[in-house]
Coordinates of C-alpha atoms and ligand atoms in Angstrom, one line a residue:
X1 CA 38.4 -86.7 110.8
X2 CA 40.4 -89.0 108.7
X3 CA 43.4 -86.9 108.0
X4 CA 46.2 -87.0 110.5
X5 CA 48.4 -84.6 108.5
X6 CA 47.5 -81.5 110.4
X7 CA 47.6 -83.1 113.9
X8 CA 50.3 -81.6 116.0
X9 CA 53.3 -83.9 116.4
X10 CA 55.1 -83.9 119.7
X11 CA 58.6 -85.0 118.4
X12 CA 60.5 -88.0 119.8
X13 CA 64.0 -87.5 121.1
X14 CA 65.3 -89.0 117.9
X15 CA 63.3 -86.5 115.8
X16 CA 64.6 -83.6 117.8
X17 CA 68.1 -84.8 117.3
X18 CA 67.7 -85.1 113.6
X19 CA 65.8 -81.9 113.1
X20 CA 67.7 -79.1 111.4
X21 CA 68.7 -76.6 114.1
X22 CA 70.1 -73.0 114.1
X23 CA 72.1 -71.5 117.0
X24 CA 72.9 -67.8 117.2
X25 CA 74.3 -67.7 120.7
X26 CA 77.0 -70.2 121.4
X27 CA 80.3 -69.2 123.0
X28 CA 83.5 -70.9 121.6
X29 CA 85.2 -70.8 125.0
X30 CA 82.1 -72.2 126.6
X31 CA 81.9 -75.3 124.4
X32 CA 85.1 -77.2 124.6
X33 CA 85.2 -81.0 125.0
X34 CA 86.3 -81.8 128.5
X35 CA 89.0 -84.3 127.2
X36 CA 90.4 -81.5 125.0
X37 CA 90.6 -79.1 128.0
X38 CA 92.6 -81.8 129.8
X39 CA 95.0 -82.4 127.0
X40 CA 95.6 -78.7 126.2
X41 CA 96.0 -77.9 129.9
X42 CA 98.8 -80.5 130.2
X43 CA 100.6 -79.0 127.2
X44 CA 100.7 -75.5 128.8
X45 CA 101.0 -76.7 132.5
X46 CA 97.7 -75.1 133.5
X47 CA 96.3 -76.6 136.7
X48 CA 92.8 -77.8 136.5
X49 CA 90.3 -78.6 139.3
X50 CA 89.8 -82.2 138.1
X51 CA 91.9 -84.8 136.2
X52 CA 89.5 -86.9 134.2
X53 CA 87.2 -85.9 131.4
X54 CA 84.1 -87.0 133.4
X55 CA 85.1 -85.3 136.7
X56 CA 86.0 -82.1 134.8
X57 CA 82.7 -82.1 132.9
X58 CA 81.0 -82.4 136.3
X59 CA 83.1 -79.7 137.8
X60 CA 82.2 -77.2 135.1
X61 CA 78.5 -78.0 135.3
X62 CA 78.4 -77.9 139.1
X63 CA 80.5 -74.7 139.4
X64 CA 78.4 -72.9 136.8
X65 CA 75.3 -74.0 138.6
X66 CA 75.6 -71.3 141.2
X67 CA 72.7 -68.9 140.7
X68 CA 75.0 -66.1 139.9
X69 CA 76.3 -64.9 136.5
X70 CA 79.6 -63.7 138.1
X71 CA 80.3 -67.1 139.5
X72 CA 79.2 -68.8 136.3
X73 CA 81.8 -66.6 134.4
X74 CA 84.6 -67.6 136.8
X75 CA 84.7 -71.1 135.3
X76 CA 85.9 -69.6 131.9
X77 CA 89.3 -69.0 133.3
X78 CA 90.1 -72.7 132.7
X79 CA 88.9 -72.7 129.1
X80 CA 90.4 -69.4 128.1
X81 CA 93.8 -70.4 129.7
X82 CA 94.1 -73.3 127.2
X83 CA 93.1 -71.3 124.2
X84 CA 96.2 -69.1 123.8
X85 CA 98.0 -70.5 120.8
X86 CA 97.0 -70.7 117.2
X87 CA 97.0 -74.6 117.1
X88 CA 94.9 -74.7 120.3
X89 CA 92.4 -72.2 118.9
X90 CA 92.2 -74.1 115.6
X91 CA 91.6 -77.4 117.3
X92 CA 89.0 -76.1 119.7
X93 CA 87.2 -74.3 116.7
X94 CA 87.3 -77.5 114.6
X95 CA 86.0 -79.7 117.3
X96 CA 83.3 -77.2 118.2
X97 CA 81.9 -77.3 114.7
X98 CA 82.2 -81.1 114.6
X99 CA 80.0 -81.2 117.7
X100 CA 77.5 -78.8 116.2
X101 CA 77.2 -81.0 113.1
X102 CA 76.6 -84.1 115.3
X103 CA 73.9 -82.1 117.1
X104 CA 72.0 -81.4 113.8
X105 CA 72.9 -77.7 113.7
X106 CA 72.8 -76.4 110.1
X107 CA 73.7 -72.8 110.8
X108 CA 75.7 -71.4 113.7
X109 CA 77.0 -68.0 114.8
X110 CA 79.8 -68.7 117.3
X111 CA 81.1 -66.0 119.5
X112 CA 84.2 -65.5 121.7
X113 CA 86.3 -62.5 122.8
X114 CA 89.6 -62.2 120.8
X115 CA 91.1 -59.9 123.5
X116 CA 91.1 -62.9 125.9
X117 CA 93.3 -65.0 123.7
X118 CA 96.4 -62.8 123.4
X119 CA 98.1 -63.7 126.7
X120 CA 100.9 -65.6 125.0
X121 CA 101.6 -63.1 122.3
X122 CA 99.0 -63.7 119.5
X123 CA 97.7 -60.6 117.8
X124 CA 94.0 -60.1 117.5
X125 CA 94.2 -60.9 113.8
X126 CA 96.1 -64.1 114.4
X127 CA 93.4 -65.2 116.9
X128 CA 90.6 -64.6 114.4
X129 CA 92.6 -66.4 111.6
X130 CA 93.2 -69.4 113.9
X131 CA 89.5 -69.8 114.7
X132 CA 88.6 -69.3 111.0
X133 CA 91.1 -72.1 110.1
X134 CA 89.4 -74.5 112.5
X135 CA 85.9 -73.6 111.4
X136 CA 86.9 -74.0 107.7
X137 CA 88.4 -77.4 108.3
X138 CA 85.3 -78.7 110.0
X139 CA 82.9 -77.1 107.6
X140 CA 84.8 -78.6 104.6
X141 CA 84.8 -82.0 106.2
X142 CA 81.1 -81.8 106.8
X143 CA 80.6 -81.3 103.1
X144 CA 78.0 -78.6 103.2
X145 CA 76.0 -79.8 106.2
X146 CA 76.6 -76.6 108.1
X147 CA 77.3 -72.9 107.6
X148 CA 79.3 -71.2 110.4
X149 CA 80.1 -67.6 111.1
X150 CA 82.1 -65.9 113.9
X151 CA 80.8 -63.1 116.1
X152 CA 83.5 -61.1 117.8
X153 CA 82.8 -60.2 121.4
X154 CA 84.3 -57.4 123.5
X155 CA 84.3 -57.9 127.3
X156 CA 82.1 -55.2 128.8
X157 CA 84.3 -54.6 131.9
X158 CA 87.3 -53.9 129.6
X159 CA 87.9 -51.0 127.3
X160 CA 88.8 -52.7 124.0
X161 CA 85.3 -52.6 122.3
X162 CA 86.3 -50.1 119.7
X163 CA 89.3 -52.2 118.6
X164 CA 87.2 -55.3 118.5
X165 CA 84.4 -53.6 116.5
X166 CA 87.1 -52.5 114.0
X167 CA 88.4 -56.1 113.9
X168 CA 84.9 -57.4 113.1
X169 CA 84.6 -54.9 110.2
X170 CA 88.0 -55.8 108.9
X171 CA 87.1 -59.5 108.9
X172 CA 83.5 -59.2 107.7
X173 CA 84.1 -60.7 104.3
X174 CA 86.2 -63.5 105.8
X175 CA 83.8 -65.4 108.1
X176 CA 82.9 -62.8 110.7
X177 CA 79.3 -61.8 110.7
X178 CA 79.0 -59.4 113.6
X179 CA 79.9 -58.1 117.1
X180 CA 78.7 -58.6 120.7
X181 CA 79.6 -57.5 124.2
X182 CA 79.6 -60.0 127.1
X183 CA 80.7 -60.5 130.7
X184 CA 79.2 -59.3 134.0
X185 CA 76.1 -57.2 133.2
X186 CA 75.4 -55.4 136.5
X187 CA 77.6 -52.3 136.7
X188 CA 78.7 -52.4 133.1
X189 CA 75.9 -50.9 131.0
X190 CA 76.0 -51.2 127.2
X191 CA 76.3 -47.4 126.8
X192 CA 79.9 -47.8 128.2
X193 CA 80.7 -49.0 124.7
X194 CA 78.5 -46.5 122.7
X195 CA 81.4 -45.4 120.5
X196 CA 81.9 -49.0 119.3
X197 CA 78.2 -49.4 118.5
X198 CA 78.0 -46.0 116.7
X199 CA 81.0 -46.9 114.7
X200 CA 79.4 -50.2 113.6
X201 CA 76.2 -48.5 112.7
X202 CA 78.2 -46.1 110.4
X203 CA 79.9 -49.1 108.9
X204 CA 76.5 -50.9 108.3
X205 CA 77.7 -53.6 110.7
X206 CA 75.5 -56.0 112.7
X207 CA 75.7 -56.5 116.4
X208 CA 73.9 -58.2 119.3
X209 CA 74.3 -57.2 123.0
X210 CA 74.1 -59.4 126.0
X211 CA 71.3 -57.6 127.9
X212 CA 68.5 -58.5 130.1
X213 CA 70.1 -61.5 131.6
X214 CA 71.5 -60.7 135.1
X215 CA 70.1 -57.1 134.9
X216 CA 66.7 -56.0 133.8
X217 CA 64.9 -53.5 131.6
X218 CA 67.3 -50.6 131.7
X219 CA 69.9 -52.8 130.2
X220 CA 67.6 -53.9 127.4
X221 CA 66.4 -50.3 126.8
X222 CA 70.0 -49.0 126.5
X223 CA 71.0 -51.9 124.2
X224 CA 68.1 -51.1 121.8
X225 CA 67.4 -47.4 122.1
X226 CA 70.9 -46.0 122.8
X227 CA 73.2 -48.6 121.1
X228 CA 70.9 -49.8 118.3
X229 CA 71.4 -53.6 118.9
X230 CA 70.0 -55.8 116.1
X231 CA 69.4 -58.6 118.6
X232 CA 69.3 -59.2 122.3
X233 CA 71.7 -61.8 123.9
X234 CA 69.2 -63.4 126.3
X235 CA 66.8 -60.4 126.7
X236 CA 64.8 -62.7 128.9
X237 CA 64.1 -60.0 131.5
X238 CA 61.8 -58.3 129.0
X239 CA 59.1 -60.2 130.9
X240 CA 59.5 -57.6 133.6
X241 CA 57.6 -55.3 131.3
X242 CA 54.8 -57.7 130.7
X243 CA 51.8 -58.0 133.1
X244 CA 49.6 -61.0 133.1
X245 CA 46.4 -60.5 135.1
X246 CA 44.7 -63.3 137.1
X247 CA 42.1 -63.5 134.3
X248 CA 44.9 -64.1 131.8
X249 CA 44.7 -60.6 130.3
X250 CA 48.2 -59.6 129.1
X251 CA 49.5 -56.0 129.0
X252 CA 52.7 -55.1 127.4
X253 CA 54.7 -52.1 128.6
X254 CA 56.2 -49.7 126.0
X255 CA 59.5 -51.5 125.8
X256 CA 58.1 -55.0 125.6
X257 CA 55.6 -53.7 122.9
X258 CA 58.6 -52.2 121.0
X259 CA 60.5 -55.5 121.2
X260 CA 57.6 -57.5 119.9
X261 CA 56.4 -55.0 117.3
X262 CA 59.8 -54.5 115.8
X263 CA 60.5 -58.3 115.9
X264 CA 63.7 -57.8 117.9
X265 CA 65.2 -61.3 118.1
X266 CA 65.6 -62.7 121.6
X267 CA 68.5 -65.1 121.9
X268 CA 67.0 -67.2 124.7
X269 CA 69.3 -69.7 126.5
X270 CA 67.1 -71.7 128.9
X271 CA 69.6 -74.0 130.6
X272 CA 72.1 -71.2 131.1
X273 CA 69.4 -69.0 132.6
X274 CA 68.5 -71.7 135.2
X275 CA 72.2 -71.9 136.2
X276 CA 72.7 -68.2 136.6
X277 CA 69.4 -67.7 138.4
X278 CA 67.7 -65.7 135.6
X279 CA 65.0 -68.4 135.6
X280 CA 64.0 -70.9 138.4
X281 CA 63.4 -73.9 136.1
X282 CA 62.9 -74.7 132.5
X283 CA 59.1 -75.1 133.1
X284 CA 59.0 -71.6 134.6
X285 CA 61.2 -70.1 132.0
X286 CA 59.7 -67.0 130.4
X287 CA 60.2 -68.7 127.0
X288 CA 56.7 -70.2 127.5
X289 CA 55.0 -66.8 127.8
X290 CA 57.2 -65.1 125.2
X291 CA 56.5 -67.9 122.7
X292 CA 52.7 -67.7 123.4
X293 CA 52.8 -63.9 122.8
X294 CA 54.7 -64.5 119.6
X295 CA 57.9 -62.5 120.4
X296 CA 60.7 -63.3 118.0
X297 CA 62.0 -66.2 120.2
X298 CA 65.1 -68.2 119.3
X299 CA 66.5 -71.1 121.3
X300 CA 70.2 -71.3 122.1
X301 CA 72.8 -73.1 124.2
X302 CA 75.1 -70.2 125.4
X303 CA 77.8 -72.5 126.8
X304 CA 77.5 -76.2 126.1
X305 CA 80.3 -77.2 128.5
X306 CA 79.2 -75.1 131.5
X307 CA 75.5 -75.7 131.0
X308 CA 75.9 -79.4 130.0
X309 CA 73.7 -78.8 127.1
X310 CA 73.3 -78.9 123.3
X311 CA 70.6 -77.7 120.9
X312 CA 69.1 -81.2 121.0
X313 CA 69.0 -81.1 124.8
X314 CA 67.6 -77.5 124.9
X315 CA 64.8 -78.4 122.5
X316 CA 64.0 -81.7 124.2
X317 CA 63.7 -80.0 127.5
X318 CA 61.3 -77.5 126.0
X319 CA 59.3 -80.3 124.4
X320 CA 59.1 -82.0 127.8
X321 CA 58.3 -78.8 129.8
X322 CA 55.8 -77.1 127.4
X323 CA 54.6 -79.9 125.1
X324 CA 56.1 -78.1 122.0
X325 CA 55.4 -79.7 118.7
X326 CA 57.5 -80.2 115.6
X327 CA 55.8 -77.0 114.2
X328 CA 57.0 -75.1 117.3
X329 CA 60.6 -76.3 116.9
X330 CA 60.4 -75.3 113.2
X331 CA 59.1 -71.9 114.2
X332 CA 62.0 -71.4 116.6
X333 CA 64.4 -72.5 113.9
X334 CA 63.0 -70.3 111.2
X335 CA 62.9 -67.4 113.6
X336 CA 66.6 -67.9 114.3
X337 CA 67.5 -68.2 110.6
X338 CA 65.5 -65.0 109.8
X339 CA 67.5 -63.3 112.5
X340 CA 71.0 -64.4 111.4
X341 CA 73.6 -61.9 110.5
X342 CA 73.9 -63.5 107.0
X343 CA 72.8 -61.9 103.8
X344 CA 69.1 -62.2 103.1
X345 CA 69.4 -64.4 100.1
X346 CA 71.6 -66.9 102.0
X347 CA 69.2 -67.0 104.9
X348 CA 66.3 -67.7 102.5
X349 CA 68.3 -70.5 100.8
X350 CA 68.9 -72.3 104.2
X351 CA 65.2 -71.8 105.2
X352 CA 63.8 -73.1 101.8
X353 CA 66.4 -75.8 101.0
X354 CA 67.4 -77.1 104.4
X355 CA 65.0 -76.2 107.2
X356 CA 61.6 -76.5 105.6
X357 CA 62.4 -79.8 103.8
X358 CA 64.1 -81.2 107.0
X359 CA 61.0 -80.6 109.1
X360 CA 58.7 -81.8 106.3
X361 CA 60.6 -85.1 106.2
X362 CA 60.2 -85.5 110.0
X363 CA 56.5 -84.6 109.9
X364 CA 56.0 -87.2 107.2
X365 CA 57.3 -89.8 109.6
X366 CA 54.6 -89.0 112.2
X367 CA 55.4 -89.2 115.9
Ligands
2ND401 O1 75.6 -65.7 129.2 C1 76.6 -65.0 129.3 N1 76.5 -63.7 129.8 C2 77.6 -62.9 129.9 N2 78.8 -63.3 129.5 C3 79.0 -64.5 129.1 C4 77.9 -65.4 129.0 N3 78.4 -66.6 128.5 C5 79.7 -66.4 128.3 N4 80.1 -65.2 128.7 C6 81.4 -64.6 128.6 C7 82.5 -65.5 129.1 C8 83.4 -65.7 127.9 O2 84.7 -65.8 128.3 C9 83.1 -64.5 127.1 C10 83.4 -64.6 125.6 O3 82.9 -65.8 125.0 O4 81.7 -64.3 127.3
ZN402 ZN1 76.2 -65.6 126.3

């Protein structure tokens, strides 16, 4: 064989860094720069558990590394506390997008819970406007290198989901692409918020639901078959409905078959799952099986600060653990772009004009 063009290319770290990437599941309050947390905390007299950027970064990563989603979530008190004014929200949003651009992300859906940012008197609309301002500043500075949308999250243990769903609809032509629920999963099933999901369906709105992370199949089933979720936040526990026999034969249960047949996007977040105990290591993460079975897998960061991660780190870890090639990374990226809550023509434009040429240029370099 003389041609090398079709040989699989295992990308170098530099190629992963430069590859166009798409993130659908990235929390605004989970991706602050440690130095910014320190500065903003000083301004509002919020006491932090560490006093240098390095030690604070380490504190977040270590505290989040607990094996429990509930304890992982406790660390957010320190980021949410410093995101209570319009200037702070705008700064955090601007830096967040600057960091995405530096990470090679070309399209991002960034989520946060507006109801958590009203402690100092901001209205929900003011919160969304402040975040929009920061995103717009960074997107304009990046000169077309990235497209960013907000997802508005409601906290599943609270009772404001209807209000937040209405907020998402009110802002849908001003940078908000959809809705989500997040927070502790066990004990707070998605059906608790059925009225919000039914409202969004009547409004032709889009939503994803954190489901199948800390709790298993019933949560995924409710999210899809009761609530009508367009995507699953994590959804990793769908593997509980997949049987792999010793001889390698794979049998899908009815729910797993539905998820695969209907191409339900899975917003997988490998590093976060290892921290919360949803997976024991990257190498043992169900993403390997789900990718092999051609589920609609997407790769995401969840919380870059708590999980000490980035899209480049997530993809590099997957390349190291599973030997994924440039074609595999392109497949994850196109899966994500196809699953975005952006109009069809805009999705196609990014796929055809940014993602495909970007990967082609890397492939032309060889490994
Ligand atoms: O992975 C997660 N599962 C459930 N809830 C989460 C996860 N990551 C962040 N959150 C919560 C904590 C944040 O304060 C909230 C809104 O971004 O969403
Ligand atoms: Zn999440």
